[in-house]
Tab-separated table of C-alpha atoms (C1' of nucleotides) in Angstrom:
chain	number	residue	atom	x	y	z
Q	1	MET	CA	13.439	-46.137	-31.757
Q	2	SER	CA	15.360	-43.480	-29.609
Q	3	VAL	CA	14.303	-40.990	-27.358
Q	4	ARG	CA	15.011	-37.196	-29.380
Q	5	ILE	CA	16.200	-34.375	-27.099
Q	6	LEU	CA	16.035	-31.045	-26.924
Q	7	ILE	CA	18.593	-28.627	-24.871
Q	8	VAL	CA	17.854	-25.089	-24.323
Q	9	ASP	CA	20.719	-23.100	-21.693
Q	10	ASP	CA	22.496	-20.543	-21.650
Q	11	HIS	CA	24.835	-22.358	-20.261
Q	12	PRO	CA	27.972	-24.044	-22.561
Q	13	LEU	CA	28.724	-25.863	-19.228
Q	14	VAL	CA	25.682	-27.392	-18.960
Q	15	LEU	CA	24.464	-27.710	-22.597
Q	16	GLU	CA	28.158	-30.509	-22.730
Q	17	GLY	CA	27.634	-31.605	-19.411
Q	18	LEU	CA	24.508	-32.979	-20.833
Q	19	LYS	CA	25.307	-33.951	-23.462
Q	20	SER	CA	28.292	-35.659	-22.552
Q	21	LEU	CA	26.247	-37.799	-20.258
Q	22	LEU	CA	23.553	-38.941	-21.919
Q	23	ALA	CA	26.117	-39.497	-25.631
Q	24	ASP	CA	26.606	-43.335	-24.589
Q	25	VAL	CA	22.865	-43.801	-24.150
Q	26	GLU	CA	21.051	-45.887	-27.004
Q	27	SER	CA	17.841	-44.935	-26.092
Q	28	VAL	CA	18.034	-41.097	-25.963
Q	29	GLN	CA	19.326	-38.810	-28.750
Q	30	VAL	CA	20.324	-34.777	-27.955
Q	31	VAL	CA	19.310	-34.320	-31.183
Q	32	GLY	CA	19.659	-30.261	-31.146
Q	33	THR	CA	20.810	-27.242	-28.274
Q	34	ALA	CA	19.487	-23.870	-27.896
Q	35	SER	CA	20.684	-21.061	-25.634
Q	36	ASN	CA	18.341	-19.066	-26.086
Q	37	ALA	CA	13.874	-18.830	-26.302
Q	38	ILE	CA	14.524	-17.750	-29.872
Q	39	ASP	CA	16.443	-20.048	-31.363
Q	40	ALA	CA	15.054	-23.071	-28.728
Q	41	ILE	CA	11.118	-21.986	-31.123
Q	42	ALA	CA	13.054	-22.241	-34.304
Q	43	PHE	CA	14.644	-25.735	-33.948
Q	44	LEU	CA	11.710	-26.697	-32.920
Q	45	LYS	CA	10.079	-25.013	-36.492
Q	46	SER	CA	12.046	-27.654	-37.721
Q	47	ASN	CA	12.939	-30.515	-36.002
Q	48	GLU	CA	10.602	-33.632	-34.376
Q	49	VAL	CA	11.979	-33.514	-30.920
Q	50	ASP	CA	10.118	-35.649	-28.439
Q	51	ILE	CA	11.499	-34.261	-24.510
Q	52	ALA	CA	12.415	-30.715	-24.417
Q	53	PHE	CA	14.408	-29.374	-21.977
Q	54	LEU	CA	14.116	-26.143	-20.118
Q	55	ASP	CA	16.773	-23.531	-18.121
Q	56	ILE	CA	14.801	-22.283	-15.807
Q	57	ASN	CA	16.649	-18.840	-16.271
Q	58	LEU	CA	17.173	-17.827	-20.129
Q	59	PRO	CA	18.710	-14.444	-21.129
Q	60	ASP	CA	15.885	-13.522	-23.316
Q	61	ILE	CA	12.468	-14.863	-21.908
Q	62	SER	CA	12.464	-17.208	-18.735
Q	63	GLY	CA	12.044	-21.226	-18.804
Q	64	ILE	CA	8.587	-20.597	-17.657
Q	65	ASP	CA	7.067	-18.490	-20.333
Q	66	LEU	CA	9.255	-20.646	-22.733
Q	67	CYS	CA	7.549	-23.097	-21.242
Q	68	LYS	CA	3.770	-21.834	-22.210
Q	69	LYS	CA	4.896	-20.863	-25.678
Q	70	VAL	CA	6.316	-24.602	-26.611
Q	71	LYS	CA	2.958	-25.536	-25.490
Q	72	ASP	CA	1.134	-23.950	-26.951
Q	73	GLN	CA	2.924	-24.852	-30.357
Q	74	PHE	CA	3.410	-27.608	-29.967
Q	75	PRO	CA	1.809	-29.878	-28.035
Q	76	ASP	CA	3.539	-33.091	-28.578
Q	77	VAL	CA	6.404	-31.728	-26.954
Q	78	LYS	CA	7.312	-33.196	-23.447
Q	79	THR	CA	8.795	-30.631	-21.417
Q	80	LEU	CA	11.577	-30.746	-18.071
Q	81	ALA	CA	12.357	-27.985	-16.431
Q	82	LEU	CA	15.493	-27.315	-15.330
Q	83	SER	CA	17.086	-24.999	-12.847
Q	84	THR	CA	20.485	-24.760	-10.336
Q	85	PHE	CA	17.817	-24.034	-7.242
Q	86	ASN	CA	15.567	-26.596	-5.883
Q	87	GLU	CA	12.951	-24.532	-4.826
Q	88	ARG	CA	9.146	-25.963	-3.792
Q	89	ALA	CA	7.962	-23.088	-5.927
Q	90	TYR	CA	9.555	-23.338	-9.711
Q	91	VAL	CA	7.467	-27.069	-9.951
Q	92	SER	CA	3.734	-25.110	-10.096
Q	93	ARG	CA	4.969	-22.561	-12.317
Q	94	MET	CA	5.764	-25.281	-14.419
Q	95	ILE	CA	3.497	-27.280	-13.838
Q	96	GLN	CA	1.175	-24.663	-14.921
Q	97	ASN	CA	2.599	-23.998	-18.066
Q	98	GLY	CA	2.328	-27.480	-19.137
Q	99	ALA	CA	5.694	-28.812	-17.670
Q	100	SER	CA	6.615	-33.355	-17.614
Q	101	GLY	CA	8.303	-32.540	-14.933
Q	102	TYR	CA	11.144	-30.343	-12.623
Q	103	LEU	CA	15.011	-31.748	-12.675
Q	104	ILE	CA	17.247	-29.659	-10.584
Q	105	LYS	CA	21.106	-29.869	-12.030
Q	106	SER	CA	22.790	-31.100	-9.246
Q	107	SER	CA	20.908	-33.945	-10.655
Q	108	GLY	CA	23.127	-37.267	-11.187
Q	109	LYS	CA	23.028	-39.328	-14.202
Q	110	GLU	CA	20.502	-41.896	-12.940
Q	111	ASP	CA	18.375	-39.156	-12.356
Q	112	ILE	CA	18.039	-37.661	-15.685
Q	113	LEU	CA	17.731	-40.663	-16.893
Q	114	GLU	CA	15.155	-41.482	-14.753
Q	115	ALA	CA	13.053	-38.241	-16.001
Q	116	ILE	CA	13.476	-39.510	-19.657
Q	117	ALA	CA	11.885	-42.806	-19.151
Q	118	GLN	CA	9.362	-41.452	-17.231
Q	119	VAL	CA	8.072	-38.512	-19.302
Q	120	GLN	CA	8.797	-40.662	-22.517
Q	121	ALA	CA	5.998	-42.620	-20.574
Q	122	GLY	CA	3.784	-39.772	-20.262
Q	123	GLY	CA	4.467	-39.961	-16.969
Q	124	TYR	CA	5.347	-37.092	-14.262
Q	125	PHE	CA	9.222	-36.341	-13.062
Q	126	MET	CA	10.251	-34.477	-10.048
Q	127	ASN	CA	13.230	-35.482	-7.966
Q	128	VAL	CA	13.229	-31.816	-5.490
Q	129	GLN	CA	14.403	-31.683	-2.170
Q	130	PHE	CA	12.203	-30.123	-1.021
Q	131	ASP	CA	12.869	-30.400	2.681
Q	132	GLN	CA	15.793	-28.146	1.779
Q	133	VAL	CA	13.590	-25.659	1.260
Q	134	THR	CA	12.866	-23.033	4.437
Q	135	PRO	CA	9.883	-24.075	6.024
Q	136	ALA	CA	9.311	-20.650	8.224
Q	137	THR	CA	9.585	-18.514	4.855
Q	138	ALA	CA	8.711	-20.034	2.377
Q	139	PRO	CA	5.001	-19.417	0.615
Q	140	LYS	CA	2.908	-22.571	-0.014
Q	141	THR	CA	3.125	-22.570	-3.299
Q	142	VAL	CA	4.649	-19.080	-5.132
Q	143	PRO	CA	2.363	-16.455	-5.734
Q	144	PHE	CA	0.832	-15.621	-8.861
Q	145	LEU	CA	2.249	-12.443	-9.911
Q	146	THR	CA	0.900	-9.990	-12.565
Q	147	ARG	CA	2.103	-7.705	-14.682
Q	148	ARG	CA	1.505	-4.978	-12.528
Q	149	GLU	CA	3.193	-6.373	-9.837
Q	150	LYS	CA	5.420	-7.965	-10.947
Q	151	GLU	CA	6.709	-4.693	-12.475
Q	152	VAL	CA	6.300	-2.682	-9.182
Q	153	LEU	CA	8.033	-5.544	-6.814
Q	154	VAL	CA	11.514	-5.349	-8.988
Q	155	LEU	CA	11.197	-1.228	-8.614
Q	156	ILE	CA	10.963	-1.309	-5.716
Q	157	ALA	CA	13.693	-4.058	-5.039
Q	158	GLU	CA	15.929	-1.290	-6.999
Q	159	GLY	CA	15.308	1.196	-3.715
Q	160	LEU	CA	12.586	3.497	-5.173
Q	161	THR	CA	10.335	4.476	-2.745
Q	162	ASN	CA	6.164	4.594	-3.892
Q	163	PRO	CA	6.479	8.209	-5.203
Q	164	GLN	CA	9.720	7.549	-7.390
Q	165	ILE	CA	7.392	4.151	-8.331
Q	166	ALA	CA	4.270	6.233	-8.710
Q	167	GLU	CA	7.077	8.780	-10.700
Q	168	GLN	CA	8.366	5.737	-13.201
Q	169	LEU	CA	5.295	4.267	-14.127
Q	170	PHE	CA	3.049	7.255	-14.755
Q	171	ILE	CA	1.083	6.086	-12.224
Q	172	SER	CA	-0.452	7.823	-9.254
Q	173	VAL	CA	1.298	7.109	-5.396
Q	174	THR	CA	-2.345	4.780	-4.354
Q	175	THR	CA	-1.488	2.572	-7.049
Q	176	VAL	CA	1.644	1.321	-6.267
Q	177	ASN	CA	0.736	1.226	-2.994
Q	178	SER	CA	-2.052	-1.227	-3.713
Q	179	HIS	CA	0.360	-3.392	-5.372
Q	180	ARG	CA	2.913	-2.969	-3.008
Q	181	GLN	CA	-0.144	-4.089	-0.759
Q	182	ASN	CA	-1.103	-6.751	-2.876
Q	183	LEU	CA	3.064	-8.073	-3.199
Q	184	LEU	CA	2.257	-8.310	0.491
Q	185	ILE	CA	-0.905	-10.417	0.682
Q	186	LYS	CA	0.220	-12.991	-2.068
Q	187	PHE	CA	3.824	-13.754	-0.615
Q	188	GLU	CA	2.014	-13.575	2.840
Q	189	VAL	CA	4.793	-11.458	4.835
Q	190	SER	CA	3.915	-8.147	6.140
Q	191	ASN	CA	7.024	-5.928	5.818
Q	192	THR	CA	8.977	-5.115	1.903
Q	193	ALA	CA	12.429	-6.834	4.237
Q	194	SER	CA	10.596	-10.026	4.363
Q	195	LEU	CA	9.675	-9.556	0.758
Q	196	ILE	CA	12.415	-9.188	-1.028
Q	197	LYS	CA	14.400	-12.017	0.827
Q	198	LEU	CA	12.078	-14.096	-0.477
Q	199	ALA	CA	11.619	-12.629	-3.815
Q	200	ALA	CA	15.524	-12.769	-3.933
Q	201	GLY	CA	15.221	-16.011	-2.296
Q	202	LEU	CA	12.448	-17.374	-5.238
Q	203	GLY	CA	15.323	-15.725	-8.283
Q	204	LEU	CA	12.657	-13.163	-9.190
Q	205	ILE	CA	14.772	-10.222	-8.263
H	1	MET	CA	53.933	-29.976	-18.595
H	2	SER	CA	49.622	-29.942	-18.374
H	3	VAL	CA	48.876	-27.736	-15.880
H	4	ARG	CA	46.346	-30.105	-13.474
H	5	ILE	CA	42.757	-28.538	-12.886
H	6	LEU	CA	40.579	-29.128	-9.846
H	7	ILE	CA	36.722	-28.514	-9.997
H	8	VAL	CA	35.059	-28.236	-7.615
H	9	ASP	CA	31.064	-28.134	-8.167
H	10	ASP	CA	27.925	-29.973	-6.346
H	11	HIS	CA	26.803	-30.206	-9.647
H	12	PRO	CA	27.661	-33.593	-12.322
H	13	LEU	CA	26.599	-31.288	-15.348
H	14	VAL	CA	28.880	-28.534	-14.646
H	15	LEU	CA	31.438	-31.073	-13.428
H	16	GLU	CA	31.085	-33.641	-16.858
H	17	GLY	CA	30.564	-30.282	-19.074
H	18	LEU	CA	34.036	-28.862	-17.813
H	19	LYS	CA	35.856	-32.142	-17.922
H	20	SER	CA	34.148	-32.716	-21.598
H	21	LEU	CA	35.239	-29.766	-23.002
H	22	LEU	CA	38.634	-30.152	-22.010
H	23	ALA	CA	39.148	-32.910	-22.486
H	24	ASP	CA	40.989	-32.394	-25.666
H	25	VAL	CA	42.602	-30.745	-24.677
H	26	GLU	CA	46.517	-30.781	-24.915
H	27	SER	CA	47.749	-28.190	-22.201
H	28	VAL	CA	44.975	-29.219	-19.242
H	29	GLN	CA	44.544	-32.481	-17.777
H	30	VAL	CA	41.478	-31.979	-14.956
H	31	VAL	CA	43.639	-34.577	-12.205
H	32	GLY	CA	40.072	-34.671	-10.420
H	33	THR	CA	36.575	-33.365	-9.178
H	34	ALA	CA	34.945	-33.220	-5.783
H	35	SER	CA	31.084	-32.165	-5.027
H	36	ASN	CA	32.195	-30.115	-1.484
H	37	ALA	CA	34.511	-28.519	0.270
H	38	ILE	CA	35.842	-31.427	2.297
H	39	ASP	CA	36.562	-33.312	-0.810
H	40	ALA	CA	38.185	-30.572	-1.813
H	41	ILE	CA	40.507	-29.993	0.406
H	42	ALA	CA	41.349	-34.096	1.297
H	43	PHE	CA	42.276	-33.991	-2.115
H	44	LEU	CA	44.194	-30.960	-2.215
H	45	LYS	CA	45.843	-32.561	1.252
H	46	SER	CA	47.595	-35.976	-1.228
H	47	ASN	CA	47.047	-34.584	-4.889
H	48	GLU	CA	49.360	-31.175	-7.237
H	49	VAL	CA	47.020	-29.331	-8.987
H	50	ASP	CA	47.996	-26.079	-10.296
H	51	ILE	CA	44.752	-24.562	-10.538
H	52	ALA	CA	41.597	-25.282	-8.758
H	53	PHE	CA	37.711	-23.580	-10.024
H	54	LEU	CA	35.933	-23.658	-6.962
H	55	ASP	CA	32.006	-23.051	-7.257
H	56	ILE	CA	29.970	-20.557	-5.250
H	57	ASN	CA	27.941	-22.209	-3.585
H	58	LEU	CA	28.862	-25.369	-2.295
H	59	PRO	CA	26.898	-27.708	0.117
H	60	ASP	CA	28.744	-27.738	3.032
H	61	ILE	CA	30.843	-23.889	3.084
H	62	SER	CA	30.422	-21.767	0.392
H	63	GLY	CA	33.056	-21.304	-2.521
H	64	ILE	CA	34.475	-17.674	-0.906
H	65	ASP	CA	34.918	-19.139	2.326
H	66	LEU	CA	37.278	-22.627	0.657
H	67	CYS	CA	38.776	-19.876	-1.818
H	68	LYS	CA	40.235	-18.219	1.652
H	69	LYS	CA	41.327	-22.182	3.093
H	70	VAL	CA	42.346	-23.369	0.103
H	71	LYS	CA	45.241	-20.244	-0.170
H	72	ASP	CA	45.928	-20.122	3.993
H	73	GLN	CA	46.722	-24.535	3.637
H	74	PHE	CA	47.974	-24.577	-0.247
H	75	PRO	CA	49.553	-21.596	-1.522
H	76	ASP	CA	50.834	-22.672	-4.632
H	77	VAL	CA	47.426	-23.379	-6.382
H	78	LYS	CA	46.270	-21.251	-8.010
H	79	THR	CA	41.940	-20.828	-7.434
H	80	LEU	CA	39.417	-19.884	-10.147
H	81	ALA	CA	35.946	-18.836	-8.475
H	82	LEU	CA	32.564	-20.213	-10.308
H	83	SER	CA	29.224	-19.245	-10.356
H	84	THR	CA	26.531	-18.271	-12.512
H	85	PHE	CA	25.881	-14.747	-11.057
H	86	ASN	CA	28.315	-12.091	-12.410
H	87	GLU	CA	27.988	-10.130	-9.984
H	88	ARG	CA	30.516	-7.627	-9.492
H	89	ALA	CA	30.323	-8.055	-5.402
H	90	TYR	CA	31.738	-12.183	-5.177
H	91	VAL	CA	35.069	-10.943	-7.453
H	92	SER	CA	36.106	-8.494	-4.985
H	93	ARG	CA	34.734	-10.633	-1.919
H	94	MET	CA	37.102	-13.667	-3.800
H	95	ILE	CA	39.932	-11.645	-4.562
H	96	GLN	CA	40.157	-10.140	-1.568
H	97	ASN	CA	40.011	-14.220	-0.085
H	98	GLY	CA	42.997	-14.838	-2.306
H	99	ALA	CA	41.154	-15.815	-6.045
H	100	SER	CA	42.932	-15.629	-9.421
H	101	GLY	CA	39.872	-14.944	-11.800
H	102	TYR	CA	36.609	-15.722	-11.574
H	103	LEU	CA	34.562	-17.375	-14.305
H	104	ILE	CA	30.919	-17.107	-14.978
H	105	LYS	CA	29.498	-20.420	-15.924
H	106	SER	CA	27.987	-19.262	-19.037
H	107	SER	CA	31.741	-18.791	-20.564
H	108	GLY	CA	31.969	-20.734	-23.484
H	109	LYS	CA	35.299	-22.996	-24.415
H	110	GLU	CA	38.276	-20.428	-25.282
H	111	ASP	CA	37.211	-17.879	-21.859
H	112	ILE	CA	37.051	-20.258	-20.306
H	113	LEU	CA	40.785	-21.972	-21.597
H	114	GLU	CA	42.142	-17.894	-21.192
H	115	ALA	CA	40.830	-17.952	-18.182
H	116	ILE	CA	43.436	-21.091	-17.076
H	117	ALA	CA	46.362	-19.947	-18.878
H	118	GLN	CA	45.936	-16.330	-17.864
H	119	VAL	CA	46.058	-17.908	-14.150
H	120	GLN	CA	48.733	-20.721	-14.775
H	121	ALA	CA	51.306	-16.842	-15.799
H	122	GLY	CA	50.051	-15.540	-13.073
H	123	GLY	CA	47.708	-13.031	-13.866
H	124	TYR	CA	44.546	-12.424	-13.009
H	125	PHE	CA	41.881	-13.571	-14.918
H	126	MET	CA	37.038	-12.344	-14.722
H	127	ASN	CA	35.376	-11.783	-17.564
H	128	VAL	CA	32.315	-10.711	-16.094
H	129	GLN	CA	30.074	-8.336	-17.288
H	130	PHE	CA	30.360	-5.545	-14.563
H	131	ASP	CA	27.850	-3.488	-17.432
H	132	GLN	CA	24.494	-5.528	-16.777
H	133	VAL	CA	24.930	-5.687	-12.903
H	134	THR	CA	22.976	-1.920	-11.861
H	135	PRO	CA	25.332	0.451	-11.169
H	136	ALA	CA	23.923	2.073	-8.718
H	137	THR	CA	22.714	-0.816	-6.482
H	138	ALA	CA	26.353	-2.372	-6.385
H	139	PRO	CA	28.612	-1.089	-4.106
H	140	LYS	CA	31.939	-0.952	-4.253
H	141	THR	CA	33.382	-3.635	-2.343
H	142	VAL	CA	32.229	-5.896	-0.180
H	143	PRO	CA	31.191	-3.784	2.976
H	144	PHE	CA	32.831	-5.423	6.492
H	145	LEU	CA	29.957	-5.643	8.906
H	146	THR	CA	30.542	-6.207	12.656
H	147	ARG	CA	28.888	-8.553	14.279
H	148	ARG	CA	25.898	-6.402	16.003
H	149	GLU	CA	24.896	-5.448	12.237
H	150	LYS	CA	25.291	-9.248	10.380
H	151	GLU	CA	22.528	-10.133	13.583
H	152	VAL	CA	19.988	-7.472	12.604
H	153	LEU	CA	20.955	-6.991	9.329
H	154	VAL	CA	19.096	-10.820	9.426
H	155	LEU	CA	16.329	-10.308	12.195
H	156	ILE	CA	15.931	-7.701	8.889
H	157	ALA	CA	15.358	-10.195	6.533
H	158	GLU	CA	13.164	-11.961	8.763
H	159	GLY	CA	11.398	-9.004	8.523
H	160	LEU	CA	11.218	-7.744	12.158
H	161	THR	CA	10.732	-4.235	12.925
H	162	ASN	CA	13.234	-1.709	14.747
H	163	PRO	CA	11.560	-2.197	17.960
H	164	GLN	CA	11.061	-6.567	17.970
H	165	ILE	CA	14.245	-6.961	16.572
H	166	ALA	CA	14.986	-4.892	20.229
H	167	GLU	CA	13.279	-6.571	22.164
H	168	GLN	CA	15.234	-10.083	20.693
H	169	LEU	CA	18.294	-8.482	21.307
H	170	PHE	CA	17.244	-7.019	24.777
H	171	ILE	CA	18.752	-3.678	23.338
H	172	SER	CA	16.632	-0.573	22.279
H	173	VAL	CA	14.949	0.248	19.806
H	174	THR	CA	17.156	3.525	19.290
H	175	THR	CA	20.051	1.243	19.244
H	176	VAL	CA	19.002	-1.075	16.506
H	177	ASN	CA	18.615	2.046	14.425
H	178	SER	CA	21.848	3.015	14.144
H	179	HIS	CA	22.553	0.280	13.438
H	180	ARG	CA	20.343	-0.288	11.054
H	181	GLN	CA	21.845	3.479	9.473
H	182	ASN	CA	25.374	1.604	9.804
H	183	LEU	CA	24.201	-0.942	7.322
H	184	LEU	CA	22.867	1.357	5.080
H	185	ILE	CA	25.944	3.679	4.946
H	186	LYS	CA	28.552	0.547	4.548
H	187	PHE	CA	26.099	-0.989	1.476
H	188	GLU	CA	25.598	2.153	-0.449
H	189	VAL	CA	21.857	2.246	-0.111
H	190	SER	CA	18.709	4.497	1.483
H	191	ASN	CA	16.527	1.737	1.989
H	192	THR	CA	15.632	-1.474	3.465
H	193	ALA	CA	14.782	-3.171	0.157
H	194	SER	CA	18.207	-2.670	-2.079
H	195	LEU	CA	19.735	-3.098	1.085
H	196	ILE	CA	18.113	-6.536	1.966
H	197	LYS	CA	18.032	-7.565	-2.552
H	198	LEU	CA	22.160	-6.888	-2.310
H	199	ALA	CA	22.585	-8.736	0.829
H	200	ALA	CA	20.468	-11.619	-0.266
H	201	GLY	CA	22.754	-11.461	-3.448
H	202	LEU	CA	25.437	-11.600	-1.527
H	203	GLY	CA	24.482	-14.657	-0.109
H	204	LEU	CA	24.428	-13.009	3.639
H	205	ILE	CA	20.720	-13.678	4.773
J	1	DC	C1'	-21.463	-11.490	-24.382
J	2	DT	C1'	-20.691	-11.129	-19.648
J	3	DA	C1'	-18.234	-12.923	-15.019
J	4	DA	C1'	-14.059	-12.357	-12.870
J	5	DA	C1'	-10.051	-10.410	-12.106
J	6	DA	C1'	-6.707	-6.566	-12.673
J	7	DA	C1'	-5.379	-1.391	-12.727
J	8	DT	C1'	-6.827	2.595	-11.660
J	9	DC	C1'	-7.419	5.771	-8.286
J	10	DA	C1'	-9.050	8.232	-3.423
J	11	DT	C1'	-8.877	8.744	2.533
J	12	DG	C1'	-8.537	8.608	6.490
J	13	DC	C1'	-5.006	7.115	10.137
J	14	DT	C1'	-0.977	4.425	12.981
J	15	DT	C1'	3.584	2.451	12.928
J	16	DT	C1'	7.733	2.767	10.592
J	17	DT	C1'	11.990	3.925	8.737
J	18	DA	C1'	15.221	7.419	6.859
J	19	DG	C1'	18.121	11.291	8.599
J	20	DA	C1'	20.924	14.291	11.770
J	21	DG	C1'	23.548	15.706	15.314
J	22	DG	C1'	25.774	14.158	19.023
J	23	DA	C1'	27.107	11.621	23.896
J	24	DT	C1'	28.586	7.412	26.944
J	25	DT	C1'	31.342	3.146	27.512
J	26	DG	C1'	34.440	-0.303	26.680
J	27	DT	C1'	37.723	-2.590	23.760
J	28	DT	C1'	41.847	-3.488	21.400
J	29	DC	C1'	45.824	-3.315	18.982
J	30	DG	C1'	50.060	0.566	17.155
F	1	DC	C1'	49.114	5.389	26.458
F	2	DG	C1'	46.227	7.246	22.743
F	3	DA	C1'	43.497	6.282	18.397
F	4	DA	C1'	39.781	4.501	15.833
F	5	DC	C1'	36.647	1.399	16.804
F	6	DA	C1'	32.332	-0.931	18.066
F	7	DA	C1'	28.620	-0.662	20.736
F	8	DT	C1'	24.947	1.575	23.849
F	9	DC	C1'	21.683	5.395	24.228
F	10	DC	C1'	19.359	9.744	23.693
F	11	DT	C1'	16.371	14.093	21.168
F	12	DC	C1'	13.694	15.377	17.435
F	13	DT	C1'	11.845	15.368	12.391
F	14	DA	C1'	10.494	14.116	8.054
F	15	DA	C1'	9.075	11.296	4.893
F	16	DA	C1'	7.746	6.790	3.128
F	17	DA	C1'	5.784	2.145	4.758
F	18	DG	C1'	1.857	-0.128	6.029
F	19	DC	C1'	-3.419	-1.054	7.458
F	20	DA	C1'	-8.681	-0.977	6.133
F	21	DT	C1'	-12.037	1.062	3.272
F	22	DG	C1'	-14.492	1.507	-1.151
F	23	DA	C1'	-14.846	2.670	-5.552
F	24	DT	C1'	-14.084	3.034	-11.268
F	25	DT	C1'	-12.069	1.736	-15.385
F	26	DT	C1'	-10.143	-2.054	-18.199
F	27	DT	C1'	-8.672	-6.690	-20.036
F	28	DT	C1'	-8.905	-11.155	-20.269
F	29	DA	C1'	-11.069	-15.753	-20.387
F	30	DG	C1'	-14.535	-18.998	-20.906
DNA sequence: CTAAAAATCATGCTTTTAGAGGATTGTTCG
DNA sequence: CGAACAATCCTCTAAAAGCATGATTTTTAG
């Protein structure tokens, strides 16, 4: 029996590309596509799927969160992350959320088929080229950020100062500062410039 | 006669996707693909092409620079920028370098065909949703930076403070500060965080 | 339930940025 | 040549960020 695949990506090009690449492969069958998380979950509710390809960047919720949802609601469905970025960071996040692997979109046909085979067999697959990541500034792992820290981070990136952020979130300036300090510590940097550069590189903002 | 298309993108998926989407369209013919700038230039030297689709992010040089090269060496070839990002900033950069338009990769088939028709007729096409761009922080045009300003910008992004930058460049702290102020003014932002976010978004750092 | 983690707030201090307002040397280009 | 621009330097002030230390409350997860 062929492996049943669901592709979740908001880019028609990627959907088409993957479908096209997998169309003439006997052992694989693309049974559905979705361009957002809601459709993806809906599809899984009424269809049998072996492997779900999840884009990291989706319009509604991030692929990382979707991965968690899928593994919670459909433990038997294996998930494979899809992304244009080859950041070491994403791997650990996705694996933490139960993904069976990680595939960069610049992968060739062989990589993709290899990934499907590997994952279907119960293994892991990841073809990220770690070497390309700037070793000096890249943190070992992606720091796990709390809800509040993420909020503060995006507001910092938008150019708000601590007092402005405090006003926006209805909290005290010292609290904002605490979150800010924690961000610096978690990202292992010593100032805002490095923080934003890293966060931007990771697609967090 | 059908429109001859060259697609330049380092993602096999995008190449496949576009080819697949355009395969059954009579009026369009994908005559070649390239996954980097060098191959793209080489192809153009020995083939007739009407429109070149250029990815913003290429392994060797950026699509923005490639666009300039193409327009310099092959003025008759019309170029269309391709990117996953819908940043207002890219548009002006590409248009400044002679692009006839801008297409986000999340575009549907209709958009793509519309873009080809529009560009082939000598017009412009851009389907970027400006609304999604934060209007407060996005500059109208990409500021032109001087050599020194660029140097200071990357050092700021690396997390150095003004005194450290001064030491590195063998200039006074006040000079560094001047450059920094000019950067803020040119990017129309009021602090480092916004500056780095913008610069990162533009691929400057 | 309970322990850990997160979110909240405070005080005090030092360093860095942001901003205003110049001024001087070059270089480049019409 | 002269205007424009780049790069360099200066002073001064206020605001913001960075750093340390510690404490309370709420939430989360085993």
